CSV table of C-alpha atoms in Angstrom, one decimal:
chain,number,residue,atom,x,y,z
C,120,MET,CA,-34.2,37.1,91.7
C,121,SER,CA,-33.2,39.8,89.7
C,122,GLY,CA,-29.7,39.8,91.2
C,123,ASP,CA,-29.5,35.9,90.8
C,124,SER,CA,-30.4,36.2,87.1
C,125,THR,CA,-27.6,38.5,86.2
C,126,ASN,CA,-24.9,35.8,87.6
C,127,LEU,CA,-26.5,33.2,85.3
C,128,PRO,CA,-24.4,32.6,82.3
C,129,LEU,CA,-25.6,34.4,79.3
C,130,ARG,CA,-26.7,32.1,76.1
C,131,GLN,CA,-24.6,32.6,73.1
C,132,GLY,CA,-26.3,32.9,69.4
C,133,THR,CA,-25.8,29.1,68.0
C,134,THR,CA,-26.4,27.8,64.4
C,135,PHE,CA,-29.6,25.8,65.8
C,136,GLY,CA,-31.9,28.7,66.1
C,137,SER,CA,-32.6,32.0,67.9
C,138,GLY,CA,-31.6,32.7,71.7
C,139,ASP,CA,-35.3,33.1,72.8
C,140,ASP,CA,-35.8,29.2,72.5
C,141,ALA,CA,-34.5,27.2,75.2
C,142,VAL,CA,-34.6,23.9,73.4
C,143,PRO,CA,-34.1,24.8,69.6
C,144,ASN,CA,-36.0,22.3,67.1
C,145,ILE,CA,-33.0,22.6,64.6
C,146,ASP,CA,-30.9,19.3,64.4
C,147,PRO,CA,-27.4,19.7,65.9
C,148,THR,CA,-26.0,17.5,63.2
C,149,THR,CA,-27.2,19.6,60.3
C,150,THR,CA,-23.8,21.6,59.9
C,151,ALA,CA,-21.6,18.7,60.6
C,152,GLY,CA,-23.7,16.7,58.1
C,153,LEU,CA,-23.2,19.2,55.5
C,154,LEU,CA,-19.4,19.3,56.1
C,155,THR,CA,-19.1,15.4,56.0
C,156,GLU,CA,-21.0,15.4,52.9
C,157,ARG,CA,-18.8,17.7,51.2
C,158,LEU,CA,-15.7,15.6,52.4
C,159,GLN,CA,-17.7,12.6,50.7
C,160,ALA,CA,-17.8,14.7,47.5
C,161,TRP,CA,-14.1,15.3,47.7
C,162,LYS,CA,-13.4,12.0,48.2
C,163,HIS,CA,-15.5,10.9,45.3
C,164,ALA,CA,-13.9,13.5,43.0
C,165,VAL,CA,-10.4,12.2,44.1
C,166,GLY,CA,-11.7,8.8,43.2
C,167,TYR,CA,-12.7,9.8,39.8
C,168,LEU,CA,-9.3,11.1,39.2
C,169,GLU,CA,-7.8,7.7,40.5
C,170,GLU,CA,-10.1,5.9,38.0
C,171,TYR,CA,-9.2,8.2,35.1
C,172,ILE,CA,-5.3,7.6,35.7
C,173,SER,CA,-5.6,3.7,36.5
C,174,ALA,CA,-7.6,3.7,33.1
C,175,THR,CA,-4.7,5.5,31.4
C,176,GLU,CA,-2.3,3.1,32.7
C,177,LYS,CA,-4.3,0.2,31.3
C,178,VAL,CA,-4.4,1.9,27.9
C,179,HIS,CA,-0.5,2.4,27.8
C,180,LYS,CA,-0.3,-1.2,28.8
C,181,ALA,CA,-2.5,-2.3,26.0
C,182,HIS,CA,-0.6,0.2,23.7
C,183,ALA,CA,2.4,-1.6,24.5
C,184,LYS,CA,1.0,-4.8,23.4
C,185,GLU,CA,-0.4,-3.2,20.2
C,186,TYR,CA,2.8,-1.6,19.5
C,187,GLU,CA,4.3,-5.0,19.5
C,188,LYS,CA,1.6,-6.1,17.0
C,189,VAL,CA,2.8,-3.0,14.7
C,190,LEU,CA,6.6,-4.0,15.3
C,191,LYS,CA,5.9,-7.5,13.8
C,192,THR,CA,4.7,-5.8,10.7
C,193,ILE,CA,8.3,-4.7,9.7
C,194,SER,CA,10.5,-7.3,11.8
C,195,SER,CA,11.1,-9.5,9.1
C,196,PRO,CA,13.8,-8.5,6.5
C,197,LEU,CA,12.6,-6.6,3.4
C,198,ARG,CA,11.8,-9.0,0.6
C,199,GLU,CA,14.1,-8.8,-2.4
C,200,GLY,CA,16.2,-6.8,0.3
C,201,ALA,CA,19.5,-7.1,-1.9
C,202,HIS,CA,18.0,-4.6,-4.3
C,203,PHE,CA,18.8,-1.9,-1.3
C,204,ASP,CA,21.8,-0.5,0.2
C,205,GLN,CA,22.2,-2.0,3.4
C,206,GLY,CA,24.1,0.9,5.0
C,207,LEU,CA,22.5,3.9,6.7
C,208,GLY,CA,20.9,6.7,4.7
C,209,GLY,CA,18.9,4.5,2.6
C,210,VAL,CA,15.7,2.5,2.5
C,211,ALA,CA,16.9,-0.4,4.4
C,212,GLY,CA,18.3,2.0,7.1
C,213,PHE,CA,14.8,3.7,7.2
C,214,PHE,CA,13.3,0.4,7.8
C,215,GLU,CA,15.7,-0.1,10.6
C,216,ASN,CA,15.1,3.1,11.9
C,217,MET,CA,11.3,2.5,12.1
C,218,ARG,CA,11.9,-0.8,14.1
C,219,VAL,CA,14.0,1.1,16.6
C,220,ASN,CA,11.7,3.7,17.2
C,221,THR,CA,8.3,1.2,17.3
C,222,GLN,CA,10.4,-0.7,19.7
C,223,ALA,CA,11.1,2.7,21.7
C,224,MET,CA,7.2,3.3,21.8
C,225,VAL,CA,6.4,-0.4,23.2
C,226,ASN,CA,9.1,0.4,25.8
C,227,SER,CA,7.8,3.9,26.2
C,228,ASN,CA,4.3,2.8,26.7
C,229,THR,CA,5.3,0.0,29.2
C,230,GLU,CA,7.5,2.5,31.2
C,231,THR,CA,4.4,4.9,31.3
C,232,GLU,CA,2.3,2.2,32.6
C,233,LYS,CA,4.6,1.6,35.4
C,234,THR,CA,5.3,5.1,36.5
C,235,LEU,CA,1.6,5.9,36.4
C,236,LYS,CA,1.1,3.0,38.7
C,237,GLY,CA,4.1,3.4,40.9
C,238,THR,CA,4.3,7.1,41.0
C,239,VAL,CA,1.1,9.0,40.1
C,240,LEU,CA,-1.6,6.9,41.6
C,241,PRO,CA,0.0,6.5,45.1
C,242,ILE,CA,-0.3,10.4,45.4
C,243,LEU,CA,-4.1,10.1,44.9
C,244,GLU,CA,-4.4,7.2,47.1
C,245,ARG,CA,-2.4,8.9,50.0
C,246,LEU,CA,-4.9,11.9,49.4
C,247,HIS,CA,-8.0,9.4,49.3
C,248,LYS,CA,-7.2,8.3,52.7
C,249,GLU,CA,-6.4,11.6,54.1
C,250,ILE,CA,-10.1,12.8,53.1
C,251,LYS,CA,-11.5,9.7,54.3
C,252,ALA,CA,-9.7,10.3,57.8
C,253,LYS,CA,-11.1,13.8,57.9
C,254,HIS,CA,-14.5,12.6,57.0
C,255,LYS,CA,-14.4,10.1,59.9
C,256,GLU,CA,-13.0,12.5,62.4
C,257,VAL,CA,-15.7,15.3,61.5
C,258,SER,CA,-18.6,12.7,61.4
C,259,HIS,CA,-17.5,10.9,64.7
C,260,GLY,CA,-17.0,14.4,66.6
C,261,ALA,CA,-20.1,15.7,65.4
C,262,ASP,CA,-22.1,12.5,66.4
C,263,LYS,CA,-20.5,12.7,69.9
C,264,SER,CA,-21.1,16.4,70.4
C,265,ALA,CA,-24.8,16.1,68.9
C,266,LYS,CA,-25.5,13.1,71.4
C,267,GLU,CA,-24.5,15.4,74.3
C,268,ILE,CA,-26.4,18.3,73.2
C,269,GLU,CA,-29.3,16.0,72.7
C,270,LYS,CA,-29.0,14.8,76.3
C,271,ALA,CA,-28.7,18.2,77.7
C,272,ARG,CA,-31.7,19.4,75.8
C,273,ASN,CA,-33.7,16.2,77.0
C,274,SER,CA,-33.0,17.2,80.6
C,275,THR,CA,-33.7,20.9,80.1
C,276,GLN,CA,-37.0,20.1,78.6
C,277,LYS,CA,-38.2,17.8,81.2
C,278,HIS,CA,-37.5,20.2,84.0
C,279,ILE,CA,-39.3,22.9,82.1
C,280,GLU,CA,-42.2,20.8,82.0
C,281,PHE,CA,-42.1,20.0,85.7
C,282,LEU,CA,-41.9,23.7,86.3
C,283,GLY,CA,-45.1,24.1,84.1
C,284,GLN,CA,-47.1,21.4,85.8
C,285,HIS,CA,-46.2,22.7,89.5
C,286,ALA,CA,-46.6,26.3,88.8
C,287,ALA,CA,-50.1,25.7,87.3
C,288,SER,CA,-50.7,23.5,90.7
C,289,PHE,CA,-49.5,26.6,92.8
C,290,GLU,CA,-52.9,28.4,92.1
C,291,SER,CA,-55.0,25.4,92.9
C,292,THR,CA,-53.3,24.4,96.2
C,293,GLY,CA,-53.3,27.9,97.5
C,294,GLY,CA,-49.4,27.7,97.5
C,295,LYS,CA,-49.0,24.4,99.7
C,296,MET,CA,-46.2,22.4,97.8
C,297,ASN,CA,-43.8,19.9,98.4
C,298,PRO,CA,-40.0,21.4,98.8
C,299,THR,CA,-39.1,19.5,95.6
C,300,GLU,CA,-42.0,20.8,93.8
C,301,ASP,CA,-41.6,24.5,94.7
C,302,PRO,CA,-41.7,26.4,91.4
C,303,TYR,CA,-38.7,28.3,92.5
C,304,VAL,CA,-36.6,25.5,93.1
C,305,LEU,CA,-37.7,23.9,89.7
C,306,LYS,CA,-36.8,27.2,87.9
C,307,ARG,CA,-33.5,27.0,89.2
C,308,GLY,CA,-33.1,23.5,88.1
C,309,VAL,CA,-34.0,24.5,84.7
C,310,LEU,CA,-31.5,27.4,84.7
C,311,HIS,CA,-28.9,24.9,85.8
C,312,ARG,CA,-29.6,22.4,83.2
C,313,LEU,CA,-30.3,25.2,80.3
C,314,ASN,CA,-26.6,26.2,81.2
C,315,LYS,CA,-25.2,23.1,80.8
C,316,GLN,CA,-27.1,22.7,77.6
C,317,ILE,CA,-25.6,26.0,76.4
C,318,ILE,CA,-22.2,24.9,77.4
C,319,GLU,CA,-22.7,21.8,75.1
C,320,GLU,CA,-24.1,23.7,72.3
C,321,ASN,CA,-21.5,26.4,72.7
C,322,ASN,CA,-18.8,23.6,72.6
C,323,HIS,CA,-20.5,22.1,69.6
C,324,ARG,CA,-20.5,25.4,67.7
C,325,ASN,CA,-16.7,26.2,68.7
C,326,ASP,CA,-15.7,22.6,67.4
C,327,LEU,CA,-17.9,23.3,64.2
C,328,ILE,CA,-16.2,26.9,63.7
C,329,HIS,CA,-12.9,25.0,64.3
C,330,VAL,CA,-13.3,22.4,61.7
C,331,GLN,CA,-15.2,25.1,59.1
C,332,ASP,CA,-11.9,27.1,59.5
C,333,GLY,CA,-9.9,24.1,58.9
C,334,PHE,CA,-12.1,23.3,56.0
C,335,GLN,CA,-10.5,26.2,53.7
C,336,ALA,CA,-7.1,25.0,54.4
C,337,PHE,CA,-7.9,21.4,53.9
C,338,GLU,CA,-9.5,21.9,50.6
C,339,ALA,CA,-6.4,23.9,49.6
C,340,HIS,CA,-4.4,21.0,50.5
C,341,VAL,CA,-6.6,18.7,48.4
C,342,VAL,CA,-6.4,21.0,45.4
C,343,GLY,CA,-2.6,21.3,45.8
C,344,VAL,CA,-2.3,17.4,45.8
C,345,LEU,CA,-4.5,17.3,42.8
C,346,GLN,CA,-2.5,19.6,41.0
C,347,GLN,CA,0.5,17.7,42.1
C,348,ALA,CA,-0.9,14.5,41.0
C,349,MET,CA,-1.9,16.1,37.4
C,350,GLU,CA,1.5,17.6,37.1
C,351,ALA,CA,3.0,14.0,37.4
C,352,PHE,CA,0.4,12.7,35.4
C,353,ASN,CA,1.3,15.3,32.6
C,354,GLN,CA,5.1,14.7,33.0
C,355,VAL,CA,4.5,10.7,32.3
C,356,ALA,CA,1.8,10.6,30.2
C,357,GLY,CA,2.1,13.9,28.4
C,358,GLY,CA,5.8,13.2,28.3
C,359,GLN,CA,5.2,10.1,26.9
C,360,ALA,CA,3.0,11.5,24.1
C,361,GLU,CA,5.7,14.1,23.3
C,362,LYS,CA,8.2,11.1,23.1
C,363,THR,CA,5.7,9.2,20.8
C,364,ARG,CA,5.8,12.4,18.7
C,365,ALA,CA,9.5,12.7,18.5
C,366,LEU,CA,9.8,9.1,17.7
C,367,TYR,CA,7.4,9.5,14.8
C,368,SER,CA,9.2,12.7,13.8
C,369,ASP,CA,12.4,10.8,13.6
C,370,MET,CA,10.9,8.1,11.3
C,371,LEU,CA,9.6,11.0,9.2
C,372,GLY,CA,13.1,12.6,9.3
C,373,ALA,CA,14.8,9.2,8.3
C,374,ALA,CA,12.6,9.0,5.1
C,375,GLN,CA,13.2,12.6,4.1
C,376,ARG,CA,17.1,12.2,4.6
C,377,ILE,CA,17.0,9.8,1.8
C,378,PRO,CA,18.7,11.3,-1.1
C,379,PRO,CA,16.4,10.8,-4.3
C,380,ASP,CA,19.1,9.0,-6.3
C,381,PHE,CA,20.9,7.1,-3.3
C,382,GLU,CA,19.2,3.7,-3.8
C,383,TRP,CA,19.5,3.9,-7.7
C,384,GLN,CA,23.2,5.1,-7.5
C,385,GLY,CA,23.7,2.0,-5.2
C,386,PHE,CA,22.0,-0.3,-7.4
C,387,LYS,CA,23.9,0.7,-10.4
C,388,THR,CA,27.3,0.3,-8.6
C,389,ARG,CA,26.0,-3.1,-7.4
C,390,ASP,CA,24.4,-4.4,-10.3
C,391,GLY,CA,25.7,-2.3,-13.2
C,392,ALA,CA,27.2,-5.1,-15.1
C,393,ARG,CA,23.5,-6.2,-15.4
C,394,LEU,CA,22.1,-3.1,-16.6
C,395,VAL,CA,21.9,-1.7,-20.1
C,396,ASP,CA,24.8,0.9,-20.8
C,397,PRO,CA,23.5,3.9,-22.2
C,398,ASN,CA,26.9,4.8,-24.0
C,399,GLU,CA,26.7,1.6,-26.1
C,400,PRO,CA,25.5,2.1,-29.6
C,401,PRO,CA,21.8,0.3,-30.4
C,402,ARG,CA,22.1,-3.0,-32.0
C,403,SER,CA,21.5,-2.9,-35.8
C,404,LEU,CA,20.8,-6.0,-38.2
C,405,GLU,CA,23.7,-5.2,-40.2
C,406,SER,CA,26.3,-5.5,-37.4
C,407,ILE,CA,25.0,-9.1,-36.3
C,408,SER,CA,26.0,-12.2,-37.8
C,409,PHE,CA,24.5,-15.8,-37.1
C,410,PRO,CA,25.6,-19.4,-38.0
C,411,ASN,CA,25.1,-20.3,-41.9
C,412,GLN,CA,24.6,-16.5,-42.5
C,413,ASP,CA,26.8,-17.0,-45.7
C,414,HIS,CA,26.0,-20.4,-46.7
C,415,ASN,CA,25.9,-21.1,-50.4
C,416,ALA,CA,22.4,-22.3,-49.8
C,417,THR,CA,21.3,-18.8,-48.5
C,418,LYS,CA,22.4,-16.8,-51.6
C,419,ALA,CA,20.3,-16.1,-54.4
C,420,MET,CA,21.0,-17.4,-57.9
C,421,ILE,CA,18.9,-14.4,-59.2
C,422,GLU,CA,16.4,-12.0,-57.5
C,423,GLY,CA,14.6,-8.8,-58.5
C,424,SER,CA,11.0,-7.6,-59.2
C,425,LEU,CA,9.1,-9.0,-62.3
C,426,GLU,CA,5.7,-8.3,-63.3
C,427,ARG,CA,3.4,-11.4,-63.6
C,428,LYS,CA,-0.1,-12.0,-65.3
C,429,SER,CA,-2.8,-12.8,-62.6
C,430,ARG,CA,-3.7,-16.2,-62.7
C,431,ASN,CA,-7.3,-15.0,-62.2
C,432,LYS,CA,-8.9,-15.6,-65.8
C,433,LEU,CA,-11.3,-12.8,-65.2
C,434,SER,CA,-8.5,-10.5,-64.5
C,435,TRP,CA,-6.4,-9.2,-67.3
C,436,GLY,CA,-3.8,-7.1,-65.5
C,437,THR,CA,-0.8,-7.6,-63.9
C,438,GLN,CA,1.0,-7.4,-60.8
C,439,THR,CA,4.4,-6.6,-59.7
C,440,GLY,CA,6.3,-9.1,-57.2
C,441,TYR,CA,9.6,-9.7,-55.9
C,442,TYR,CA,11.0,-13.2,-57.3
C,443,VAL,CA,14.1,-15.2,-56.3
C,444,VAL,CA,15.7,-18.5,-57.9
C,445,THR,CA,17.3,-20.2,-54.9
C,446,PRO,CA,20.1,-22.9,-54.9
C,447,SER,CA,17.4,-25.2,-53.7
C,448,LYS,CA,16.0,-24.9,-57.0
C,449,TYR,CA,12.9,-22.9,-56.1
C,450,LEU,CA,11.3,-20.1,-57.8
C,451,HIS,CA,9.7,-18.0,-54.9
C,452,GLU,CA,7.5,-15.1,-55.3
C,453,PHE,CA,7.1,-12.5,-52.3
C,454,LYS,CA,5.4,-9.3,-52.2
C,455,ASP,CA,8.8,-7.4,-51.7
C,456,ASP,CA,12.1,-7.4,-50.6
C,457,ASP,CA,11.6,-6.0,-47.3
C,458,ASN,CA,12.6,-8.6,-44.5
C,459,LEU,CA,11.5,-6.3,-41.5
C,460,ARG,CA,8.0,-5.1,-41.9
C,461,ALA,CA,6.4,-8.5,-41.9
C,462,ASP,CA,7.6,-12.2,-42.0
C,463,PRO,CA,8.8,-12.9,-45.5
C,464,LYS,CA,6.6,-16.0,-46.3
C,465,PRO,CA,6.7,-16.8,-50.0
C,466,GLU,CA,3.2,-16.1,-51.6
C,467,LEU,CA,4.2,-18.8,-54.3
C,468,SER,CA,6.9,-21.4,-54.7
C,469,ILE,CA,7.5,-23.4,-57.7
C,470,TYR,CA,10.1,-26.3,-57.5
C,471,LEU,CA,11.9,-26.0,-60.9
C,472,PRO,CA,12.9,-29.4,-61.5
C,473,ASP,CA,9.2,-30.4,-61.9
C,474,ALA,CA,8.3,-27.4,-64.0
C,475,VAL,CA,8.3,-26.7,-67.4
C,476,LEU,CA,10.0,-23.6,-68.8
C,477,GLY,CA,8.7,-21.5,-71.7
C,478,THR,CA,11.1,-19.7,-74.2
C,479,PRO,CA,11.4,-16.1,-73.8
C,480,ALA,CA,9.7,-13.8,-76.1
C,481,GLY,CA,11.2,-10.2,-75.9
C,482,ASP,CA,10.9,-9.2,-72.2
C,483,LYS,CA,8.4,-12.2,-71.6
C,484,PHE,CA,8.9,-15.7,-70.5
C,485,SER,CA,6.7,-18.4,-68.8
C,486,VAL,CA,6.8,-21.1,-66.1
C,487,LYS,CA,4.3,-23.8,-65.8
C,488,GLY,CA,4.4,-25.8,-62.6
C,489,LYS,CA,2.6,-26.4,-59.3
C,490,ASP,CA,2.6,-23.9,-56.5
C,491,LYS,CA,4.1,-25.5,-53.2
C,492,SER,CA,3.7,-22.6,-51.0
C,493,LYS,CA,0.9,-24.1,-49.1
C,494,SER,CA,-1.1,-21.0,-49.2
C,495,ILE,CA,-4.7,-21.1,-49.8
C,496,SER,CA,-4.2,-20.1,-53.5
C,497,SER,CA,-1.7,-22.8,-53.8
C,498,LYS,CA,-4.5,-25.4,-52.8
C,499,LEU,CA,-6.9,-24.0,-55.2
C,500,SER,CA,-4.9,-23.3,-58.4
C,501,GLY,CA,-3.0,-26.7,-58.7
C,502,SER,CA,-0.4,-26.6,-61.8
C,503,SER,CA,-0.9,-23.5,-63.8
C,504,GLU,CA,1.3,-21.3,-66.3
C,505,LEU,CA,2.8,-18.3,-64.9
C,506,SER,CA,3.5,-15.6,-67.5
C,507,PHE,CA,6.3,-13.2,-66.6
C,508,LYS,CA,7.4,-9.8,-67.9
C,509,ALA,CA,11.0,-8.5,-66.9
C,510,HIS,CA,12.1,-4.9,-67.5
C,511,SER,CA,13.8,-5.7,-70.6
C,512,ALA,CA,14.6,-8.6,-73.1
C,513,ALA,CA,18.2,-9.0,-71.8
C,514,GLU,CA,16.9,-9.3,-68.3
C,515,ALA,CA,14.2,-11.9,-69.5
C,516,GLN,CA,17.0,-13.8,-71.0
C,517,LYS,CA,18.9,-13.7,-67.9
C,518,TRP,CA,16.2,-14.8,-65.7
C,519,TYR,CA,15.5,-17.6,-68.5
C,520,GLU,CA,19.1,-18.9,-68.2
C,521,VAL,CA,19.2,-19.1,-64.4
C,522,LEU,CA,15.6,-21.0,-64.3
C,523,LYS,CA,17.2,-23.3,-66.7
C,524,LEU,CA,20.2,-24.0,-65.1
C,525,ALA,CA,17.9,-24.3,-61.6
C,526,SER,CA,15.7,-26.8,-63.3
C,527,GLY,CA,18.5,-28.9,-64.5
C,528,ASN,CA,17.9,-28.2,-68.3
C,529,ALA,CA,21.3,-26.7,-69.0
C,530,GLY,CA,22.0,-26.7,-73.0
C,531,VAL,CA,18.1,-27.2,-74.0
C,532,PRO,CA,17.2,-25.2,-76.8
C,533,TYR,CA,14.7,-22.2,-76.8
C,534,GLU,CA,13.2,-20.0,-79.1
C,535,SER,CA,14.3,-16.3,-78.9
C,536,THR,CA,14.7,-13.2,-80.9
C,537,PRO,CA,18.1,-12.0,-78.7
C,538,SER,CA,18.7,-8.3,-79.1
C,539,SER,CA,22.6,-9.1,-78.6
C,540,PRO,CA,24.7,-11.8,-79.7
C,541,VAL,CA,24.7,-15.0,-77.6
C,542,VAL,CA,27.2,-17.5,-77.1
C,543,GLY,CA,26.8,-20.2,-79.6
C,544,GLY,CA,27.6,-24.1,-79.0
C,545,PRO,CA,27.9,-27.1,-81.3
C,546,GLU,CA,25.1,-28.1,-83.5
C,547,SER,CA,23.2,-31.4,-82.9
C,548,PRO,CA,20.9,-31.6,-85.9
C,549,GLY,CA,18.4,-34.1,-85.6
C,550,ALA,CA,18.9,-34.7,-81.9
C,551,THR,CA,16.1,-33.9,-79.5
C,552,SER,CA,16.9,-33.7,-75.7
C,553,PRO,CA,14.6,-35.2,-73.3
C,554,ALA,CA,13.7,-31.7,-71.6
C,555,VAL,CA,12.8,-30.5,-75.2
C,556,GLU,CA,10.6,-33.5,-75.7
C,557,LYS,CA,9.0,-32.7,-72.3
C,558,GLN,CA,8.3,-29.1,-73.1
C,559,GLN,CA,6.7,-30.0,-76.3
C,560,GLU,CA,4.4,-32.6,-74.7
C,561,ALA,CA,3.5,-29.8,-72.2
C,562,GLY,CA,2.7,-27.5,-75.2
C,563,VAL,CA,5.0,-24.9,-74.2
C,564,ILE,CA,7.3,-25.2,-77.3
C,565,GLY,CA,5.8,-25.6,-80.4
C,566,ASP,CA,6.8,-27.3,-83.7
C,567,GLU,CA,9.6,-24.9,-84.2
C,568,VAL,CA,12.7,-25.4,-82.3
C,569,VAL,CA,16.2,-23.8,-82.0
C,570,SER,CA,18.8,-25.3,-84.7
C,571,SER,CA,21.7,-23.7,-83.1
C,572,PRO,CA,20.8,-23.8,-79.1
C,573,THR,CA,23.1,-21.7,-76.8
C,574,ALA,CA,25.2,-24.2,-74.8
C,575,ILE,CA,24.8,-23.3,-71.3
C,576,SER,CA,27.4,-25.0,-68.6
C,577,PRO,CA,26.0,-26.6,-65.6
C,578,GLN,CA,28.9,-24.9,-63.6
C,579,ALA,CA,27.8,-21.3,-64.8
C,580,THR,CA,26.9,-18.9,-62.0
C,581,PHE,CA,24.5,-16.1,-62.4
C,582,LYS,CA,23.7,-13.1,-60.4
C,583,GLU,CA,21.4,-10.0,-60.6
C,584,GLY,CA,22.7,-7.8,-63.2
C,585,GLU,CA,25.1,-10.3,-64.8
C,586,ALA,CA,25.4,-13.4,-66.7
C,587,THR,CA,28.4,-15.4,-67.6
C,588,THR,CA,28.5,-18.6,-69.6
C,589,ALA,CA,31.3,-21.3,-69.7
C,590,GLY,CA,31.4,-21.1,-73.3
C,591,ALA,CA,31.8,-17.2,-73.8
C,592,THR,CA,35.1,-17.9,-75.4
C,593,THR,CA,33.9,-19.9,-78.4
C,594,GLY,CA,32.4,-17.2,-80.4
C,595,THR,CA,29.1,-15.7,-81.3
C,596,THR,CA,26.5,-17.0,-83.6
C,597,THR,CA,23.0,-15.9,-84.7
C,598,GLY,CA,20.3,-18.5,-83.9
C,599,THR,CA,17.8,-19.6,-86.8
C,600,THR,CA,14.6,-21.2,-86.9
C,601,ALA,CA,14.3,-24.5,-88.7
C,602,GLU,CA,11.6,-27.0,-89.3
C,603,LYS,CA,11.6,-29.9,-86.9
C,604,LYS,CA,13.2,-33.2,-88.5
C,605,PRO,CA,12.3,-36.5,-87.7
C,606,THR,CA,14.5,-38.1,-85.3
C,607,ALA,CA,17.1,-40.5,-87.1
């Protein structure tokens, strides 16, 4: 037996257990199962990357649509676009640059979507199929080998059990056995089946070693393909991002290249005629003329400052105002002669034909009439007598003459103590004019009248600082007072 035993095949150490066990308890699919599980993990990893790139592809598709919405915000021409230079280098050109670059972003995202879908994803899809095929190869081969090993182990185990049964009966029967139940024959049958089992186990082991050795190269291939896919992904998606950055940079450059005064200079060139010429002198009131500016009705017969006693009976003071007698026969009072600071509305307006004049007394004279200025004070005061004081007696006389002319009472006698010779007129003793009677009735002129009134021509004109009369060439007389005589 020793010689036969040396010729039997030696059992190799396997992954299924120690060499002392004829039938190991280890599942022969353990290693193959681990490898197939690893392939499954690789397949899922590639699947994750496929989903990522597929989602990115969809994002770029959505981005293209979103950038179309962005483009619509600047698709219409600029409002009031005529104010901007339509050539390159200005605001209009800048917005055109934005339109072109935004359209390029739409096209770039659409192109990126198509490239990811048509170029990058197919790389991963092919790799996915390779891993799936490898998984199928390993799992099917392992299953087939495992079944063969399981069959051989069952046969070996069965003959070992036969050997044990008949080896035990050998003692009880005294060695009398059937030839097929002879322990010697059964042992050799066990060795035969054990040898076939070991061959199957060793073949399975060699197959696994081959698969394991191939795994390193296969995984290197998988990693290489993943790197290739990511490189393509970076070139497409990353390149698109760089293109987007470059497009935005170009927009920025278009804005930064606009000279600060480019639009203003162009605007001045186009619409300069409608702009204010800084070289023109500013307008002045003195250089402006308007219709009827020099009409006779606009020129004062006399004007200047006078003092007037306040109409308030509780006040005994005087106030200075600026007074004007106009060809419209009004005596207007103003606060001053300033036409610019405030609207020069008369503080007081007396229509002279309806007024009664008092004779000058030195530098003082009076006017009694109704204020028609429609101011609040005019509504309260009604008719009142206004007492004026001029700067001199001569100036008071001049004001009186003009007032008399404006009121239509030219030639009416008045009481005065002139400081200089005045022009005398023809005497008319015993004759009293209607104007004098009107003044007497108003109480302005007392019982005394001028016996030698000064003749004032209605055609006489008066200006501030001068007085002329039509009768200046007739000589001078000094007026005297006389008692009033009854009318003949």
